[in-house]
XYZ file of C-alpha atoms in Angstrom:
659
model
C -75.349 17.100 70.375
C -75.639 17.403 66.590
C -78.228 19.758 65.106
C -81.678 18.280 64.592
C -83.435 16.747 61.613
C -84.974 20.146 60.885
C -81.612 21.034 59.313
C -81.610 17.987 57.014
C -81.595 19.994 53.791
C -78.733 22.184 54.972
C -76.645 19.221 56.146
C -77.218 17.277 52.930
C -76.189 20.207 50.776
C -73.288 21.643 52.755
C -71.734 18.328 53.797
C -71.178 17.509 50.147
C -70.338 21.062 49.103
C -67.821 21.903 51.842
C -66.669 18.459 53.019
C -67.089 16.164 50.041
C -64.099 13.935 50.731
C -64.904 13.597 54.424
C -68.558 12.850 53.592
C -67.583 10.077 51.180
C -65.314 8.568 53.823
C -68.074 8.756 56.431
C -70.551 6.974 54.156
C -67.935 4.356 53.299
C -67.245 3.547 56.959
C -70.962 3.473 57.757
C -71.733 1.098 54.887
C -68.805 -1.107 55.874
C -70.113 -1.306 59.452
C -73.522 -2.264 58.124
C -71.811 -5.270 56.530
C -69.930 -6.128 59.737
C -66.663 -4.744 58.326
C -64.831 -2.198 60.401
C -62.084 0.324 59.688
C -61.039 3.195 61.939
C -59.943 6.049 59.699
C -61.709 9.073 61.128
C -59.162 11.906 61.485
C -59.586 11.896 65.266
C -59.772 8.154 65.875
C -57.409 7.710 68.793
C -56.005 4.410 67.466
C -56.492 4.388 63.721
C -56.511 1.195 61.690
C -56.940 1.112 57.926
C -56.924 -2.687 57.759
C -60.566 -3.852 57.484
C -61.802 -6.600 59.770
C -64.898 -8.590 58.749
C -67.225 -10.782 60.773
C -69.251 -13.245 58.735
C -72.029 -13.781 61.253
C -72.153 -12.455 64.791
C -69.630 -9.849 65.772
C -66.957 -10.851 68.263
C -66.851 -7.725 70.398
C -63.691 -9.003 72.106
C -61.706 -9.612 68.911
C -58.119 -8.310 69.000
C -56.482 -7.568 65.660
C -52.826 -8.583 65.839
C -53.330 -9.112 69.587
C -53.783 -5.368 70.037
C -56.475 -4.583 72.595
C -56.645 -1.022 71.271
C -58.450 -2.356 68.193
C -61.039 -3.928 70.501
C -61.457 -0.680 72.389
C -61.962 1.217 69.126
C -64.625 -1.292 68.048
C -66.513 -0.832 71.317
C -66.435 2.962 71.135
C -69.028 2.778 68.334
C -68.129 5.813 66.261
C -69.775 3.915 63.407
C -73.120 4.260 65.225
C -72.898 8.048 64.981
C -71.850 7.745 61.337
C -74.672 5.329 60.457
C -77.098 7.858 61.923
C -75.529 10.640 59.881
C -75.661 8.457 56.769
C -79.367 7.892 57.327
C -79.969 11.632 57.383
C -77.802 12.161 54.279
C -79.415 9.399 52.206
C -82.809 8.643 53.758
C -82.101 4.934 53.262
C -83.917 2.808 55.838
C -81.226 0.143 55.602
C -79.138 2.322 57.868
C -81.863 2.216 60.524
C -82.080 -1.562 60.249
C -78.352 -2.027 60.726
C -78.102 0.562 63.517
C -80.681 -1.437 65.467
C -79.055 -4.762 64.611
C -75.628 -3.643 65.789
C -77.069 -2.053 68.918
C -79.042 -5.155 69.911
C -76.092 -7.392 69.090
C -73.770 -5.436 71.386
C -76.329 -5.324 74.220
C -76.913 -9.079 74.006
C -73.205 -9.880 73.949
C -72.576 -7.697 77.007
C -75.017 -9.622 79.135
C -71.898 -11.708 79.747
C -69.893 -9.627 82.261
C -66.708 -11.616 81.658
C -66.125 -9.676 78.417
C -66.463 -6.271 80.091
C -62.705 -5.718 80.614
C -62.482 -5.416 76.824
C -65.892 -3.931 76.013
C -66.939 -1.800 78.965
C -64.009 0.262 80.198
C -65.068 3.653 81.509
C -63.340 5.656 78.783
C -64.994 3.563 76.087
C -68.381 3.747 77.794
C -68.145 7.547 77.794
C -67.265 7.684 74.097
C -69.909 5.093 73.230
C -72.632 7.092 74.971
C -71.829 10.186 72.926
C -71.776 8.230 69.661
C -75.052 6.501 70.484
C -76.702 9.845 71.212
C -75.456 11.353 67.955
C -76.729 8.438 65.890
C -79.975 8.087 67.819
C -80.915 11.722 67.184
C -81.444 10.808 63.513
C -82.342 7.114 63.625
C -85.162 7.763 66.084
C -86.980 9.883 63.506
C -87.549 6.783 61.357
C -90.880 4.966 61.313
C -88.844 1.798 61.770
C -87.671 2.908 65.208
C -90.192 1.607 67.741
C -91.160 2.353 71.341
C -89.534 -0.953 72.293
C -86.298 0.222 70.668
C -86.495 3.478 72.600
C -87.077 1.620 75.864
C -83.947 -0.499 75.410
C -81.956 2.558 74.342
C -83.059 4.445 77.461
C -82.228 1.431 79.637
C -78.703 1.267 78.202
C -78.162 5.007 78.662
C -79.203 4.696 82.274
C -76.931 1.707 82.933
C -73.978 3.447 81.303
C -74.644 6.683 83.189
C -74.955 4.935 86.546
C -71.711 3.120 85.816
C -69.893 6.372 85.021
C -71.510 8.166 87.948
C -70.520 5.464 90.421
C -66.969 4.561 89.446
C -65.176 7.886 89.060
C -61.700 7.593 90.649
C -58.898 9.936 91.787
C -56.949 8.899 88.677
C -59.757 10.279 86.486
C -59.274 13.744 87.954
C -55.742 13.766 86.461
C -56.382 12.022 83.132
C -58.122 12.591 79.819
C -60.291 9.625 80.894
C -62.062 11.869 83.383
C -63.162 14.371 80.740
C -64.231 11.637 78.308
C -66.295 9.866 80.984
C -67.820 13.140 82.182
C -68.774 14.178 78.649
C -70.749 10.949 78.246
C -72.373 11.313 81.660
C -73.409 14.927 81.082
C -74.833 14.349 77.605
C -76.841 11.310 78.654
C -78.232 13.210 81.655
C -80.582 15.120 79.378
C -82.302 11.850 78.444
C -83.106 11.007 82.080
C -85.978 11.893 84.396
C -85.576 15.162 86.294
C -84.041 13.896 89.568
C -81.422 11.723 87.865
C -80.759 14.399 85.269
C -79.973 16.956 87.984
C -77.871 14.460 89.937
C -75.717 13.595 86.930
C -75.431 17.212 85.797
C -74.318 18.371 89.218
C -71.791 15.550 89.449
C -70.460 16.310 85.974
C -70.082 20.049 86.619
C -68.390 19.424 89.966
C -65.915 17.026 88.371
C -65.226 19.418 85.523
C -64.283 22.217 87.885
C -61.752 20.025 89.699
C -60.362 18.428 86.521
C -59.873 21.765 84.807
C -57.986 23.083 87.812
C -55.766 19.979 87.888
C -55.267 19.357 84.170
C -55.476 22.660 82.292
C -52.747 25.046 83.494
C -52.517 28.723 82.616
C -50.612 27.966 79.390
C -53.578 25.866 78.195
C -51.600 22.733 77.331
C -53.322 19.695 78.916
C -51.060 18.168 81.531
C -50.372 14.857 79.771
C -48.499 17.013 77.254
C -49.642 15.033 74.237
C -51.304 17.134 71.510
C -53.485 14.114 70.635
C -54.969 13.881 74.122
C -54.993 17.645 74.548
C -57.464 17.700 71.674
C -59.483 14.759 73.020
C -60.036 16.769 76.196
C -60.760 19.920 74.197
C -63.399 18.122 72.105
C -65.100 16.998 75.324
C -65.233 20.553 76.659
C -66.474 21.870 73.309
C -69.295 19.311 73.215
C -70.200 19.974 76.830
C -70.401 23.698 76.047
C -72.615 23.109 73.011
C -74.945 20.730 74.872
C -75.366 23.106 77.807
C -76.050 26.034 75.481
C -78.546 24.011 73.466
C -80.387 23.124 76.658
C -80.384 26.761 77.798
C -78.099 26.105 80.762
C -75.450 28.664 81.613
C -71.979 27.386 80.819
C -69.727 27.687 83.893
C -67.087 30.361 83.512
C -64.308 27.860 84.273
C -65.408 25.738 81.298
C -65.425 28.728 78.946
C -62.015 29.831 80.192
C -60.537 26.345 79.751
C -61.833 26.060 76.191
C -60.441 29.497 75.431
C -56.911 28.820 76.649
C -56.802 25.274 75.226
C -57.653 26.626 71.775
C -54.922 29.238 72.167
C -52.506 26.437 73.039
C -53.655 24.440 69.995
C -52.571 27.080 67.525
C -49.546 27.888 69.657
C -47.975 24.488 69.040
C -49.610 23.964 65.611
C -47.110 23.542 62.788
C -47.233 25.806 59.710
C -48.944 22.997 57.759
C -51.851 23.156 60.206
C -51.019 19.850 61.901
C -50.214 19.070 65.515
C -46.680 17.895 66.319
C -46.423 14.162 66.987
C -45.214 14.629 70.561
C -46.072 12.103 73.248
C -48.288 9.510 71.523
C -49.768 11.933 68.992
C -50.630 11.406 65.344
C -50.029 13.742 62.413
C -53.524 15.251 62.543
C -54.767 18.524 61.051
C -56.054 20.756 63.872
C -57.464 23.621 61.792
C -60.955 22.108 61.888
C -60.837 22.371 65.686
C -59.860 26.032 65.398
C -62.834 26.650 63.093
C -65.158 25.146 65.707
C -63.566 27.312 68.365
C -63.920 30.397 66.205
C -67.714 30.017 66.173
C -68.013 28.875 69.772
C -66.010 31.843 71.110
C -66.404 34.226 68.163
C -62.638 34.676 67.986
C -61.209 36.256 64.842
C -57.732 34.829 65.401
C -59.099 31.287 65.402
C -61.050 32.072 62.245
C -57.918 33.363 60.533
C -55.701 30.454 61.577
C -58.334 27.835 60.683
C -57.709 28.721 57.017
C -61.346 27.900 56.158
C -60.806 24.234 57.060
C -64.425 23.482 57.909
C -65.075 19.835 58.753
C -68.190 17.737 59.159
C -68.180 18.123 62.934
C -68.373 21.896 62.462
C -71.444 21.628 60.221
C -73.214 19.084 62.394
C -72.435 20.922 65.647
C -73.619 24.347 64.515
C -75.772 23.970 61.405
C -76.682 26.918 59.221
C -76.469 29.518 61.982
C -72.915 28.448 62.844
C -71.813 28.792 59.235
C -73.254 32.325 59.159
C -71.343 33.249 62.320
C -68.127 31.814 60.920
C -68.526 33.696 57.633
C -69.117 36.968 59.494
C -65.824 36.822 61.413
C -62.897 38.957 60.309
C -59.305 37.836 59.851
C -56.974 38.789 62.679
C -53.706 36.985 63.289
C -52.267 36.757 66.821
C -49.895 39.595 67.646
C -47.191 37.285 69.007
C -45.705 34.581 66.807
C -43.507 32.716 69.274
C -45.016 30.941 72.278
C -43.670 29.724 75.609
C -45.645 26.998 77.383
C -43.993 27.537 80.728
C -45.788 24.854 82.722
C -45.422 22.253 79.969
C -41.834 23.153 79.132
C -42.326 23.681 75.391
C -41.067 26.672 73.416
C -42.203 27.424 69.854
C -40.200 29.924 67.789
C -41.745 31.483 64.661
C -41.313 34.456 62.368
C -44.931 34.520 61.171
C -48.166 32.572 60.828
C -48.186 31.564 57.149
C -47.556 28.024 55.926
C -44.215 29.227 54.541
C -42.896 30.705 57.784
C -40.220 29.279 60.077
C -41.188 26.995 62.963
C -38.967 25.478 65.607
C -40.374 23.564 68.566
C -38.109 22.958 71.576
C -39.428 20.411 74.082
C -37.673 20.868 77.410
C -40.346 19.736 79.853
C -41.004 16.562 81.788
C -42.415 13.404 80.192
C -46.001 14.326 81.079
C -48.046 14.240 84.242
C -50.148 11.401 85.724
C -48.249 8.139 85.116
C -46.079 9.498 82.278
C -47.675 6.801 80.104
C -48.022 8.982 77.025
C -44.640 10.597 77.587
C -41.695 9.865 75.316
C -38.071 10.274 76.382
C -37.818 13.440 74.318
C -36.406 16.065 76.681
C -34.458 18.686 74.632
C -36.108 17.460 71.406
C -36.379 19.835 68.413
C -38.792 19.989 65.466
C -38.201 22.216 62.457
C -40.211 23.434 59.462
C -39.441 26.184 56.987
C -40.878 27.284 53.642
C -43.733 24.789 53.964
C -41.450 21.760 54.324
C -40.837 19.548 57.332
C -37.197 18.874 58.171
C -36.770 17.684 61.767
C -39.738 15.626 62.953
C -40.935 13.484 65.829
C -41.332 9.814 64.910
C -44.842 9.298 66.307
C -46.034 6.283 68.321
C -47.172 3.370 66.035
C -48.520 1.083 68.783
C -49.415 0.736 72.448
C -48.581 -2.976 72.518
C -45.608 -4.123 74.570
C -43.326 -4.616 71.574
C -39.898 -3.594 70.347
C -41.595 -0.926 68.232
C -43.208 0.644 71.293
C -39.851 0.990 73.038
C -38.201 2.175 69.816
C -40.586 5.072 69.290
C -40.446 6.197 72.923
C -36.648 6.163 73.304
C -34.513 9.306 73.271
C -32.487 8.273 70.224
C -35.737 8.305 68.232
C -36.031 12.049 68.887
C -34.012 15.079 67.852
C -32.164 15.306 71.125
C -28.923 14.109 72.747
C -27.852 10.832 74.349
C -24.774 9.861 76.341
C -22.980 6.571 75.637
C -26.038 5.562 73.630
C -28.276 5.733 76.714
C -31.651 7.441 77.113
C -32.082 9.894 79.987
C -34.954 7.762 81.346
C -35.192 4.013 81.902
C -37.955 2.346 79.858
C -39.916 -0.172 81.948
C -42.921 -0.839 79.747
C -45.420 0.653 77.366
C -46.900 2.844 80.122
C -44.052 3.068 82.595
C -40.697 4.828 83.052
C -38.128 4.941 85.811
C -35.688 7.690 86.802
C -37.200 10.274 84.493
C -35.087 13.416 84.020
C -36.002 16.583 85.870
C -35.736 19.727 83.720
C -33.778 22.507 85.396
C -32.545 26.016 84.594
C -35.072 26.585 81.833
C -35.119 30.075 80.365
C -36.945 31.705 77.437
C -36.674 35.137 75.849
C -38.400 36.504 72.744
C -37.224 39.555 70.810
C -38.206 41.126 67.499
C -34.925 39.913 65.932
C -34.285 36.669 67.781
C -35.737 34.036 70.084
C -33.733 32.168 72.691
C -34.461 29.205 74.962
C -32.344 26.896 77.044
C -32.784 24.015 79.446
C -30.825 21.345 81.289
C -31.901 18.046 82.806
C -30.828 15.464 85.354
C -31.226 12.397 83.149
C -27.534 11.461 83.076
C -26.744 12.268 86.685
C -27.390 8.591 87.418
C -24.277 7.452 85.512
C -21.175 6.341 87.486
C -19.502 9.394 86.004
C -22.448 11.845 85.908
C -23.078 14.162 82.959
C -24.979 17.430 83.124
C -26.545 18.213 79.734
C -27.716 21.639 78.580
C -29.190 22.638 75.221
C -29.254 26.300 74.187
C -31.358 27.227 71.153
C -30.920 30.577 69.408
C -33.161 31.527 66.476
C -31.987 34.493 64.409
C -35.319 35.214 62.804
C -35.643 34.319 59.114
C -31.905 33.552 58.915
C -30.634 30.589 60.923
C -30.893 28.431 64.045
C -27.843 28.128 66.300
C -27.791 25.340 68.910
C -25.183 24.627 71.598
C -25.232 21.288 73.394
C -22.920 21.269 76.399
C -21.877 18.267 78.466
C -20.344 18.766 81.908
C -18.562 15.718 83.330
C -15.347 14.633 85.005
C -15.447 11.288 83.193
C -14.966 10.260 79.586
C -18.043 9.600 77.457
C -19.394 9.415 73.956
C -21.941 12.150 73.241
C -24.565 11.752 70.484
C -26.771 14.255 68.660
C -29.730 12.786 66.764
C -31.528 14.230 63.732
C -34.664 12.591 62.306
C -36.131 13.586 58.955
C -39.421 12.859 57.142
C -39.960 10.016 54.719
C -38.201 10.281 51.336
C -35.726 12.925 52.553
C -32.397 12.570 50.763
C -29.391 13.372 52.961
C -25.735 13.864 52.147
C -22.583 14.396 54.212
C -19.659 16.068 52.482
C -15.935 16.295 53.150
C -16.467 19.699 54.827
C -18.435 17.953 57.578
C -21.785 19.367 56.470
C -25.053 17.455 56.639
C -27.645 18.641 54.150
C -30.867 17.722 52.357
C -30.934 17.503 48.569
C -34.453 18.311 47.390
C -34.416 19.290 43.707
C -37.076 21.941 44.239
C -37.977 24.259 47.073
C -36.002 24.716 50.258
C -33.216 22.606 51.736
C -31.393 22.897 55.021
C -27.748 22.494 55.923
C -26.558 21.430 59.373
C -22.991 22.425 60.234
C -21.530 20.801 63.375
C -18.894 23.237 64.598
C -16.944 20.943 66.937
C -16.800 17.826 64.780
C -13.320 16.296 64.358
C -11.776 13.399 62.467
C -11.993 11.237 65.626
C -15.763 11.665 65.670
C -18.319 9.738 63.637
C -21.428 10.380 61.549
C -23.917 7.586 60.939
C -26.679 7.830 58.353
C -29.262 5.194 59.197
C -32.664 4.009 58.099
C -35.123 4.932 60.801
C -38.884 4.627 61.124
C -41.720 7.110 61.300
C -45.350 6.507 62.280
C -47.665 9.339 61.322
C -50.705 7.412 62.530
C -51.340 4.515 64.841
C -50.661 1.217 63.019
C -48.719 2.962 60.218
C -45.000 2.568 59.569
C -42.668 4.097 56.995
C -38.924 4.355 56.525
C -37.279 7.685 57.308
C -33.624 8.766 57.599
C -31.833 9.189 60.915
C -28.493 10.984 61.204
C -26.381 10.592 64.338
C -23.307 12.644 65.180
C -21.142 10.962 67.797
C -18.394 12.816 69.611
C -16.044 10.197 71.030
C -14.110 10.022 74.266
C -14.871 13.514 75.544
C -15.068 14.917 79.049
C -16.200 18.526 79.466
C -17.412 19.352 75.985
C -19.604 21.667 73.917
C -21.078 20.641 70.570
C -22.559 23.643 68.734
C -24.243 23.376 65.349
C -25.950 25.814 63.032
C -28.908 25.102 60.729
C -29.416 27.296 57.670
C -32.059 27.113 54.921
C -31.285 27.547 51.242
C -33.080 27.196 47.944
C -32.489 24.028 45.932
C -29.493 24.391 43.655
C -28.161 27.412 45.515
C -25.269 27.435 47.949
C -26.136 29.541 50.966
C -23.854 32.501 51.631
C -22.652 31.530 55.088
C -19.396 31.980 56.955
C -18.946 30.749 60.519
C -15.728 31.376 62.435
C -14.820 30.452 65.983
C -13.215 33.331 67.884
C -10.955 33.346 70.945
C -12.388 34.723 74.154
C -10.450 36.137 77.076
C -11.388 37.352 80.482
C -11.040 40.990 81.461
C -7.730 39.942 83.030
C -6.538 38.799 79.564
C -6.678 35.162 80.599
C -7.798 32.996 77.655
C -10.900 31.028 78.448
C -11.147 27.330 77.541
C -13.516 26.467 74.694
C -15.480 24.292 77.089
C -16.232 27.354 79.236
C -16.903 30.181 76.775
C -17.721 30.034 73.066
C -17.736 32.865 70.538
C -18.716 32.584 66.883
C -18.758 35.149 64.119
C -21.604 34.339 61.728
C -22.017 36.097 58.401
C -24.954 35.560 56.051
C -25.083 38.018 53.195
C -25.110 41.507 54.665
C -25.835 40.280 58.194
C -22.978 39.796 60.641
C -23.525 38.409 64.137
C -21.201 37.683 67.004
C -22.629 35.205 69.526
C -20.845 34.796 72.852
C -22.003 32.073 75.216
C -20.606 31.317 78.655
C -21.328 27.749 79.685
C -20.509 28.456 83.328
C -22.751 31.437 84.021
C -22.641 35.191 83.636
C -19.211 36.869 83.626
C -17.180 39.556 81.839
C -15.394 38.705 78.582
C -13.472 40.220 75.709
C -14.194 38.897 72.219
C -13.507 40.512 68.848
C -12.566 43.793 70.572
C -15.816 43.900 72.547
C -15.848 43.797 76.326
C -19.197 42.430 77.430
C -20.834 41.018 80.515
C -23.474 38.304 80.555
C -24.106 34.633 79.867
C -25.460 34.770 76.297
C -24.736 37.863 74.220
C -25.587 38.814 70.631
C -23.664 41.549 68.829
C -25.101 42.291 65.394
C -24.440 44.872 62.711
C -27.051 47.496 61.879
C -27.137 50.363 59.407
C -26.704 52.816 62.262
C -23.921 50.804 63.938
C -23.523 47.697 66.034
C -26.211 46.498 68.406
C -25.404 44.568 71.581
C -28.100 42.415 73.160
C -27.500 40.672 76.478
C -29.913 37.751 76.087
C -29.148 36.313 79.494
């Protein structure tokens, strides 16, 4: 998988030159593992843990830190075996060979007891372990201290693992990231087998890949569990499979190339301006630009090169070696033509005005909780995330743990996301860390992109289950580079409390003034102001201390603002978000306007809304019918449609019927 020992000089030099911090961290983890101390801090560790765990004598391969089995699974995935092998190449120190063998033999001996296999030998972990063994072995085996007896045991373990993965593939695996992870291990280990078994495993792996890609990677490229974390786990598997096949002079199937291509496009499509993935659906706050750099070389795509921002990581260097760095350096910069992205199958819309780290970014999640068993899904339908001028404002809270704890339920619930609740209830019913009941069905989703605005809307069925059902719709309008205008509408014959939730990053200072404005108070850079346009003295704002988890096992305090509209029936709750520079008061005027039908009958505010918005020299009139397309008169304009924008221009007014 990694380039061979013939590139030792290049890897030694460029790992330190281009990835010094990552190289130091790799050597630290490898040396810790050699002393039976384990930390899981690799950027792509699925369940990170910075707390070191030490074993004084023999390693307990079933140990659970804080009763969390995920720690045990991480231990048995053996990333440290790949890193010990890399450390041997970087330093030439034979101690690394000694400890690689010791740890390998220790694990093999312990697993002669099949009763520990539920914790040490799951299929997903076996697939990951195989890949890490192969990476480490490619360097350790060059040592004079690696014997024929060592090779024989290594081969025996590869064969046992491969037979296990070949035999026990299930229908669930076709629909899960597990299937790709298992298949990656099976395919890579096939090249260490005799010809008949090699061909058998390769054929099985390729056949599974074709089916899994068809089932899991839709046209929009966003893996069907709809978690950026596991999207990238699957993408890494396909990247490694592509590299291994190419290195062994085997033609890469066209369906694999196509899947890698569209998954990489999806990766930068939902990537935030800071280069990180959003923390949707059990994802961590991980930088994805290194993945784009790998994709740029693999597919020779200039857009991936440009968006990677020269974030070359160790995996890049060790996958491609000197030739890969030459290819990367030869690529030209070319940003994607379209800034905003609609993931139609996933139900995610991303609105942008550019690709720089300073540009605007709004993510609107209006899809289902995720396919398969919805285990990685959070109750985040209609959730928003917002960045502008290089600063995060509205964020997802992350995941923190997979244990069945209060924290697990807290981070998955709707009120932990920037969405709406009714009477304090989530749209879905939480049943356990991997299980939901009565999940909402998104309906009436619509997206439109324009050079001056983006618009998206969606409804869901999550509150239809109430004794007095509520139909919720969120409409999101982005007036590019100026403001975001959101209308939440609630259709019901009963009386309810309706809540809007806003979650901010750590250390954000929030204030609420007597003009009913919620705003951040950074002393430098950009702030935002949120103006609820239907808030009354009977309603309530709560500023709370919430929690955020940027990585598994990490917790921090972060502010949570909740607007509660009390005792309402049919109701619309619009709000506008505007950015401003610290110390400056944004020039904004928002005025609600009356709307009448063409028969001069005044429409109720719950049916049709019209707002005049003025920012500096820009004046907009937004008319929104909450009951479908019709004809209206507002501010002397007679228009027909459901959502209409009337804006001033130097050559006169412009009318856009958005929907």
